[in-house]
CSV table of C-alpha atoms and ligand atoms in Angstrom, one decimal:
chain,number,residue,atom,x,y,z
N,20,MET,CA,5.7,-33.6,19.0
N,21,ASP,CA,7.2,-30.4,17.2
N,22,ARG,CA,4.1,-28.0,17.1
N,23,ILE,CA,4.2,-24.7,16.0
N,24,VAL,CA,1.0,-22.3,16.8
N,25,ILE,CA,0.5,-19.5,14.4
N,26,LEU,CA,-1.6,-16.8,15.1
N,27,THR,CA,-2.9,-14.2,12.3
N,28,GLY,CA,-4.6,-11.2,12.3
N,29,ALA,CA,-6.0,-8.3,9.9
N,30,GLY,CA,-2.2,-7.5,8.6
N,31,ILE,CA,-1.7,-11.0,7.1
N,32,SER,CA,-4.5,-10.1,4.5
N,33,ALA,CA,-3.9,-6.0,4.3
N,34,GLU,CA,-2.1,-6.9,1.4
N,35,SER,CA,-4.9,-8.9,-0.7
N,36,GLY,CA,-6.7,-5.5,-0.1
N,37,LEU,CA,-9.0,-6.3,3.1
N,38,GLY,CA,-8.4,-3.0,5.3
N,39,THR,CA,-7.0,-3.5,8.6
N,40,PHE,CA,-9.0,-2.4,11.9
N,41,ARG,CA,-7.1,0.1,13.8
N,42,ASP,CA,-4.8,1.4,11.1
N,43,ALA,CA,-5.7,5.1,9.5
N,44,GLY,CA,-8.2,4.6,6.9
N,45,GLY,CA,-9.2,1.1,8.7
N,46,ILE,CA,-12.6,-0.2,8.4
N,47,TRP,CA,-13.2,0.8,12.1
N,48,SER,CA,-12.7,4.9,10.9
N,49,GLU,CA,-15.8,4.5,8.5
N,50,HIS,CA,-18.1,2.0,10.9
N,51,ARG,CA,-18.6,2.6,14.7
N,52,ILE,CA,-17.6,-0.7,16.3
N,53,GLU,CA,-21.0,-0.3,18.9
N,54,ASP,CA,-23.0,-0.4,15.7
N,55,VAL,CA,-21.6,-3.2,13.5
N,56,ALA,CA,-19.7,-5.4,15.9
N,57,THR,CA,-21.6,-5.8,19.2
N,58,PRO,CA,-24.6,-7.9,20.1
N,59,GLU,CA,-26.5,-4.7,21.5
N,60,GLY,CA,-25.9,-2.9,18.0
N,61,PHE,CA,-27.2,-5.6,16.1
N,62,ALA,CA,-30.3,-5.5,18.0
N,63,ARG,CA,-30.5,-2.0,17.5
N,64,ASP,CA,-30.5,-1.9,14.1
N,65,PRO,CA,-30.1,-5.5,12.3
N,66,ALA,CA,-30.3,-4.2,8.7
N,67,ARG,CA,-27.5,-1.9,9.3
N,68,ALA,CA,-25.0,-4.6,10.3
N,69,HIS,CA,-26.4,-6.8,7.9
N,70,ARG,CA,-25.4,-4.2,5.0
N,71,PHE,CA,-22.2,-4.0,6.7
N,72,TYR,CA,-21.1,-7.7,6.6
N,73,ASN,CA,-22.7,-8.4,2.9
N,74,ALA,CA,-20.1,-5.9,2.1
N,75,ARG,CA,-17.1,-7.1,4.0
N,76,ARG,CA,-18.4,-10.8,2.6
N,77,ALA,CA,-18.1,-9.4,-0.9
N,78,MET,CA,-14.8,-7.7,-0.7
N,79,ALA,CA,-13.6,-11.1,0.9
N,80,ALA,CA,-14.9,-13.3,-1.9
N,81,ARG,CA,-13.2,-11.3,-4.5
N,82,ALA,CA,-9.7,-11.4,-2.4
N,83,ARG,CA,-6.6,-13.7,-3.4
N,84,PRO,CA,-4.4,-14.9,-1.0
N,85,ASN,CA,-0.7,-13.3,-1.0
N,86,ALA,CA,2.5,-14.9,-0.6
N,87,ALA,CA,2.5,-14.8,3.1
N,88,HIS,CA,-1.0,-17.2,3.5
N,89,VAL,CA,0.5,-19.3,0.6
N,90,ALA,CA,3.9,-19.9,2.7
N,91,LEU,CA,2.0,-20.6,5.7
N,92,ALA,CA,0.1,-23.2,3.8
N,93,ARG,CA,3.5,-24.6,2.7
N,94,LEU,CA,4.8,-25.0,6.0
N,95,GLN,CA,1.7,-26.8,7.3
N,96,ALA,CA,2.4,-29.4,4.1
N,97,ALA,CA,6.3,-29.8,4.5
N,98,HIS,CA,6.7,-29.4,8.5
N,99,ARG,CA,7.2,-32.7,10.1
N,100,GLY,CA,5.3,-32.0,13.0
N,101,GLU,CA,2.2,-30.3,13.3
N,102,VAL,CA,1.3,-26.7,12.3
N,103,VAL,CA,-1.6,-24.8,13.8
N,104,ILE,CA,-3.3,-21.9,12.0
N,105,VAL,CA,-5.5,-19.8,14.5
N,106,THR,CA,-6.6,-16.8,13.0
N,107,GLN,CA,-8.9,-13.8,14.0
N,108,ASN,CA,-9.7,-13.0,10.4
N,109,VAL,CA,-13.4,-13.8,9.2
N,110,ASP,CA,-11.9,-14.1,5.4
N,111,ALA,CA,-10.9,-17.6,4.0
N,112,LEU,CA,-7.9,-16.7,2.5
N,113,HIS,CA,-5.9,-19.1,4.6
N,114,GLU,CA,-8.3,-22.1,3.1
N,115,ALA,CA,-7.7,-20.4,-0.2
N,116,ALA,CA,-3.7,-20.6,-0.1
N,117,GLY,CA,-4.3,-24.2,0.6
N,118,SER,CA,-4.3,-24.5,4.7
N,119,ARG,CA,-5.8,-26.9,6.5
N,120,ARG,CA,-6.5,-27.2,10.1
N,121,VAL,CA,-7.3,-23.5,10.5
N,122,ILE,CA,-9.0,-22.5,13.8
N,123,HIS,CA,-11.7,-19.2,13.2
N,124,MET,CA,-11.6,-17.7,16.7
N,125,HIS,CA,-13.5,-15.0,15.5
N,126,GLY,CA,-16.0,-16.8,13.1
N,127,GLU,CA,-16.4,-16.6,9.0
N,128,LEU,CA,-17.9,-14.4,7.2
N,129,ALA,CA,-19.0,-17.4,4.7
N,130,ARG,CA,-21.4,-18.7,7.8
N,131,ALA,CA,-24.8,-17.9,8.8
N,132,LEU,CA,-25.3,-18.5,12.8
N,133,CYS,CA,-29.3,-18.6,14.0
N,134,ALA,CA,-29.5,-16.4,17.0
N,135,ALA,CA,-32.5,-18.5,18.1
N,136,CYS,CA,-31.3,-21.9,18.0
N,137,GLY,CA,-27.6,-21.7,17.6
N,138,HIS,CA,-27.7,-23.7,14.0
N,139,ARG,CA,-25.1,-22.8,11.5
N,140,TRP,CA,-25.1,-22.8,7.7
N,141,GLN,CA,-23.3,-21.3,4.7
N,142,ALA,CA,-24.0,-17.7,4.3
N,143,PRO,CA,-25.9,-16.4,1.3
N,144,ALA,CA,-23.8,-13.6,-0.6
N,145,GLU,CA,-26.7,-11.2,0.9
N,146,MET,CA,-27.8,-11.9,4.4
N,147,SER,CA,-31.0,-10.2,5.6
N,148,GLY,CA,-32.8,-10.3,9.1
N,149,GLN,CA,-35.5,-11.5,7.1
N,150,ASP,CA,-34.3,-14.9,6.2
N,151,ALA,CA,-35.4,-17.8,7.9
N,152,CYS,CA,-33.5,-20.5,9.8
N,153,PRO,CA,-33.3,-23.8,7.7
N,154,ARG,CA,-33.6,-25.6,11.6
N,155,CYS,CA,-36.2,-23.5,13.2
N,156,ARG,CA,-37.6,-21.2,10.9
N,157,ALA,CA,-36.5,-18.2,13.2
N,158,ARG,CA,-35.9,-14.9,11.1
N,159,ALA,CA,-32.9,-14.2,13.7
N,160,CYS,CA,-30.4,-14.6,11.1
N,161,ARG,CA,-26.9,-13.1,11.6
N,162,PRO,CA,-23.4,-13.6,10.6
N,163,ASP,CA,-21.2,-16.1,12.2
N,164,VAL,CA,-18.9,-14.0,13.7
N,165,VAL,CA,-17.8,-13.4,17.2
N,166,TRP,CA,-18.8,-9.6,18.2
N,167,PHE,CA,-17.2,-7.8,21.2
N,168,GLY,CA,-18.6,-8.8,24.2
N,169,GLU,CA,-19.0,-12.5,23.2
N,170,ILE,CA,-16.6,-15.4,23.7
N,171,PRO,CA,-14.1,-16.3,20.9
N,172,TYR,CA,-14.8,-20.2,19.4
N,173,ARG,CA,-12.8,-23.2,20.2
N,174,MET,CA,-10.9,-21.3,23.4
N,175,ASP,CA,-9.9,-24.9,25.1
N,176,GLU,CA,-8.6,-26.3,22.0
N,177,ILE,CA,-6.3,-23.1,21.2
N,178,MET,CA,-5.3,-23.1,24.8
N,179,GLY,CA,-4.3,-26.8,24.6
N,180,HIS,CA,-2.2,-25.8,21.6
N,181,LEU,CA,-0.4,-23.3,23.0
N,182,ALA,CA,0.8,-25.2,26.1
N,183,ALA,CA,2.1,-27.6,23.6
N,184,ALA,CA,4.0,-25.5,21.3
N,185,ARG,CA,7.9,-24.9,20.7
N,186,LEU,CA,7.2,-22.1,18.4
N,187,PHE,CA,4.4,-19.2,18.7
N,188,ALA,CA,4.5,-16.6,15.9
N,189,ALA,CA,2.1,-13.8,15.8
N,190,ILE,CA,1.7,-12.5,12.2
N,191,GLY,CA,-0.4,-9.2,11.3
N,192,THR,CA,-2.1,-8.8,14.7
N,193,SER,CA,-2.3,-5.3,17.1
N,194,GLY,CA,-2.4,-7.3,19.9
N,195,GLN,CA,-5.5,-4.7,21.2
N,196,VAL,CA,-8.4,-7.6,21.0
N,197,TRP,CA,-8.5,-10.2,24.1
N,198,PRO,CA,-7.9,-13.0,24.8
N,199,ALA,CA,-5.9,-13.3,21.2
N,200,ALA,CA,-3.6,-10.4,22.7
N,201,GLY,CA,-2.4,-12.9,25.3
N,202,PHE,CA,-1.5,-15.9,23.3
N,203,ALA,CA,2.5,-14.7,23.4
N,204,GLU,CA,2.4,-14.9,27.3
N,205,THR,CA,0.5,-17.8,27.9
N,206,ALA,CA,2.9,-19.9,24.8
N,207,ALA,CA,6.3,-18.3,26.5
N,208,ARG,CA,5.2,-19.9,30.0
N,209,ALA,CA,4.6,-23.3,28.6
N,210,GLY,CA,7.9,-23.0,26.9
N,211,ALA,CA,7.8,-21.5,23.2
N,212,HIS,CA,9.9,-19.5,21.5
N,213,CYS,CA,7.6,-16.4,20.7
N,214,VAL,CA,7.9,-14.4,17.1
N,215,GLU,CA,6.0,-11.2,16.3
N,216,ILE,CA,5.9,-10.5,12.5
N,217,ASN,CA,4.8,-7.1,12.2
N,218,PRO,CA,5.5,-3.9,10.4
N,219,GLU,CA,5.7,-2.1,14.1
N,220,PRO,CA,5.6,-3.2,17.7
N,221,SER,CA,2.2,-4.4,18.7
N,222,ALA,CA,0.7,-3.3,22.1
N,223,VAL,CA,2.4,-6.6,23.5
N,224,ALA,CA,5.3,-6.7,21.7
N,225,GLY,CA,7.5,-7.4,25.4
N,226,ASP,CA,5.9,-10.8,25.4
N,227,PHE,CA,8.1,-11.8,22.7
N,228,HIS,CA,11.7,-13.2,22.5
N,229,GLU,CA,11.9,-12.1,18.7
N,230,ALA,CA,10.7,-9.5,15.9
N,231,LEU,CA,10.3,-9.4,12.6
N,232,ARG,CA,9.5,-5.7,11.3
N,233,GLY,CA,8.2,-5.6,7.7
N,234,ARG,CA,5.0,-6.7,5.8
N,235,ALA,CA,3.8,-10.3,6.1
N,236,SER,CA,4.0,-11.0,2.2
N,237,GLU,CA,7.6,-9.9,2.3
N,238,VAL,CA,8.5,-11.5,5.8
N,239,VAL,CA,6.8,-14.8,6.0
N,240,PRO,CA,7.9,-16.4,3.1
N,241,GLY,CA,11.5,-16.1,4.1
N,242,TRP,CA,10.7,-17.0,7.8
N,243,VAL,CA,9.4,-20.3,6.5
N,244,ALA,CA,12.0,-21.1,4.3
N,245,GLY,CA,14.3,-20.8,7.3
N,246,LEU,CA,12.1,-23.0,9.7
N,247,LEU,CA,12.2,-25.5,6.7
N,248,GLY,CA,16.0,-25.5,6.5
N,249,GLU,CA,15.7,-24.3,3.1
N,250,ALA,CA,18.5,-22.1,1.9
N,251,GLN,CA,17.3,-18.6,1.3
N,252,LEU,CA,18.0,-15.7,-1.3
N,253,PRO,CA,19.7,-12.5,0.3
X,1,NAD,P1,-5.8,-4.6,13.8
X,1,NAD,O1,-6.3,-3.9,12.4
X,1,NAD,O2,-5.9,-4.5,15.0
X,1,NAD,O3,-3.8,-4.9,13.6
X,1,NAD,C1,-3.7,-5.0,12.4
X,1,NAD,C2,-2.2,-5.3,12.4
X,1,NAD,O4,-1.4,-5.4,11.5
X,1,NAD,C3,-1.8,-4.0,12.9
X,1,NAD,O5,-0.5,-4.3,14.1
X,1,NAD,C4,-0.7,-3.6,11.9
X,1,NAD,O6,0.6,-2.8,11.7
X,1,NAD,C5,-0.6,-4.5,10.9
X,1,NAD,N1,0.0,-4.6,9.7
X,1,NAD,C6,-0.6,-3.8,8.5
X,1,NAD,N2,-0.2,-3.9,7.4
X,1,NAD,C7,0.6,-5.5,7.4
X,1,NAD,C8,1.0,-6.1,6.7
X,1,NAD,N3,1.0,-5.6,5.1
X,1,NAD,N4,1.8,-7.3,7.0
X,1,NAD,C9,2.0,-7.5,8.6
X,1,NAD,N5,1.1,-6.7,9.2
X,1,NAD,C10,0.2,-5.6,8.7
X,1,NAD,O7,-6.0,-6.0,13.6
X,1,NAD,P2,-6.1,-7.5,14.5
X,1,NAD,O8,-5.2,-7.6,15.5
X,1,NAD,O9,-6.7,-8.5,13.9
X,1,NAD,O10,-7.6,-6.9,15.3
X,1,NAD,C11,-8.0,-8.1,16.2
X,1,NAD,C12,-9.1,-8.8,15.7
X,1,NAD,O11,-10.5,-8.0,16.4
X,1,NAD,C13,-9.8,-8.8,14.5
X,1,NAD,O12,-9.0,-9.6,13.8
X,1,NAD,C14,-11.2,-8.9,14.4
X,1,NAD,O13,-11.2,-10.3,14.1
X,1,NAD,C15,-11.6,-8.2,15.7
X,1,NAD,N6,-12.2,-7.6,15.4
X,1,NAD,C16,-13.5,-7.6,15.2
X,1,NAD,C17,-14.6,-6.9,15.2
X,1,NAD,C18,-15.7,-7.5,14.8
X,1,NAD,O14,-16.5,-7.3,13.5
X,1,NAD,N7,-16.3,-8.4,14.9
X,1,NAD,C19,-14.3,-5.6,15.0
X,1,NAD,C20,-13.2,-5.2,15.2
X,1,NAD,C21,-12.0,-5.8,15.6
X,2,ZN,ZN1,-32.6,-21.9,14.3
């Protein structure tokens, strides 16, 4: 089977107005990771973390997919083999662009998780620690996002896709957060051709066979056209 696996990171959503994490002026220059992206920070001050994610949820709800999201959805629809999108992003811009089969390895802003019983449901626009779980009634509601120190979702499934990939591409990710940073090495060892699409070399740029330097919205549409065998405008 002709399988393509695409990993996306904050960079693909940057041109939709959602800030990246590590760039200057990024989300983490204003918030401490320890406060809003670790289980310990959440336990110390749940209200602070809820405020942070409520604001991000509102921003994400207003954001629109850009040309890169749209091109990947087109690739999924038009490619003869399977195209799996694995995203580290908690926004829903791939789905908004029409993608199916999106693996949200770091969870989704639009989902709520009960820390007491593990039940998941559609998050309200404004989440609070006082919300009761619809299943067990515990007041232990949290965003369904994976924090530092927690294990990303669907890793077995992702590893299976990487092992079977002919082509692996990483788009808009800095290669600083594991295990996603190791996907290129895993895919390359399994025989995939690996392409990095990012304006600058990531921390794991050496694991890729090819680099396309530029913004996602400018590079991805042409790259997809090439994969689909279409003539490209100069
Ligand atoms: P990142 O901010 O570390 O890296 C973004 C990358 O995108 C950079 O390499 C940058 O050069 C590139 N970029 C910037 N503009 C671009 C554009 N227009 N087109 C293409 N690329 C562009 O983001 P990341 O690699 O996604 O971070 C890894 C993951 O870590 C995050 O997605 C997030 O899930 C996770 N994280 C989570 C939390 C949390 O709240 N749970 C906190 C921090 C990080
Ligand atoms: Zn519960």
